[in-house]
């Protein structure tokens, strides 16, 4: 199946949102029992993904202004 680049971008964005949500749910559920190293890794990943998500949302809003 062939996808347009915008479709691929949307699929990847959706997967990133799902991954971000799963990590945050894991942190919220096991925060008290999680060792510091694991928590640090998960939080670093969430921070990186949050930045990427915000950039993507900003780009989407920018595109919407021109269409």
Coordinates of C-alpha atoms in Angstrom, one line a residue:
X1 CA 0.0 0.0 0.0
X2 CA 1.4 3.4 -0.9
X3 CA 1.0 6.3 1.5
X4 CA 1.3 10.0 0.9
X5 CA 3.9 11.7 3.1
X6 CA 1.2 13.5 5.0
X7 CA -0.4 10.2 5.8
X8 CA 2.9 8.7 7.0
X9 CA 3.5 11.8 9.1
X10 CA 0.0 11.4 10.7
X11 CA 0.5 7.7 11.4
X12 CA 3.9 8.4 13.0
X13 CA 2.4 11.3 15.0
X14 CA -0.5 9.0 16.3
X15 CA 2.1 6.3 17.3
X16 CA 4.1 8.9 19.1
X17 CA 1.0 10.1 21.0
X18 CA 0.2 6.5 21.9
X19 CA 3.7 5.9 23.2
X20 CA 3.8 9.1 25.2
X21 CA 0.5 8.2 26.8
X22 CA 1.6 4.7 27.6
X23 CA 4.8 5.9 29.2
X24 CA 3.0 8.5 31.3
X25 CA 0.4 5.9 32.4
X26 CA 3.3 3.6 33.4
X27 CA 5.0 6.4 35.4
X28 CA 1.8 7.4 37.1
X29 CA 0.9 3.8 38.0
X30 CA 4.4 2.7 39.2
X31 CA 6.0 6.0 40.3
X32 CA 6.5 4.9 44.0
X33 CA 8.0 1.5 43.1
X34 CA 10.1 2.6 40.1
X35 CA 13.9 2.8 40.5
X36 CA 15.5 6.2 39.8
X37 CA 17.4 5.1 36.7
X38 CA 14.3 3.7 35.0
X39 CA 12.2 6.7 36.0
X40 CA 14.9 9.1 34.7
X41 CA 15.0 7.3 31.3
X42 CA 11.2 7.3 31.0
X43 CA 10.9 11.0 31.9
X44 CA 13.7 12.0 29.5
X45 CA 11.9 10.1 26.7
X46 CA 8.6 11.8 27.6
X47 CA 10.2 15.3 27.6
X48 CA 11.7 14.6 24.2
X49 CA 8.5 13.3 22.8
X50 CA 6.5 16.2 24.3
X51 CA 8.8 18.7 22.5
X52 CA 8.3 16.8 19.2
X53 CA 4.6 16.7 19.7
X54 CA 4.4 20.4 20.4
X55 CA 6.4 21.2 17.3
X56 CA 4.1 19.0 15.2
X57 CA 1.0 20.7 16.6
X58 CA 2.5 24.1 15.9
X59 CA 3.2 23.0 12.3
X60 CA -0.3 21.6 11.9
X61 CA -1.8 24.9 13.1
X62 CA 0.5 26.8 10.8
X63 CA -0.6 24.7 7.8
X64 CA -4.3 25.2 8.7
X65 CA -3.9 28.9 8.5
X66 CA -2.8 28.6 4.8
X67 CA -5.5 26.1 3.7

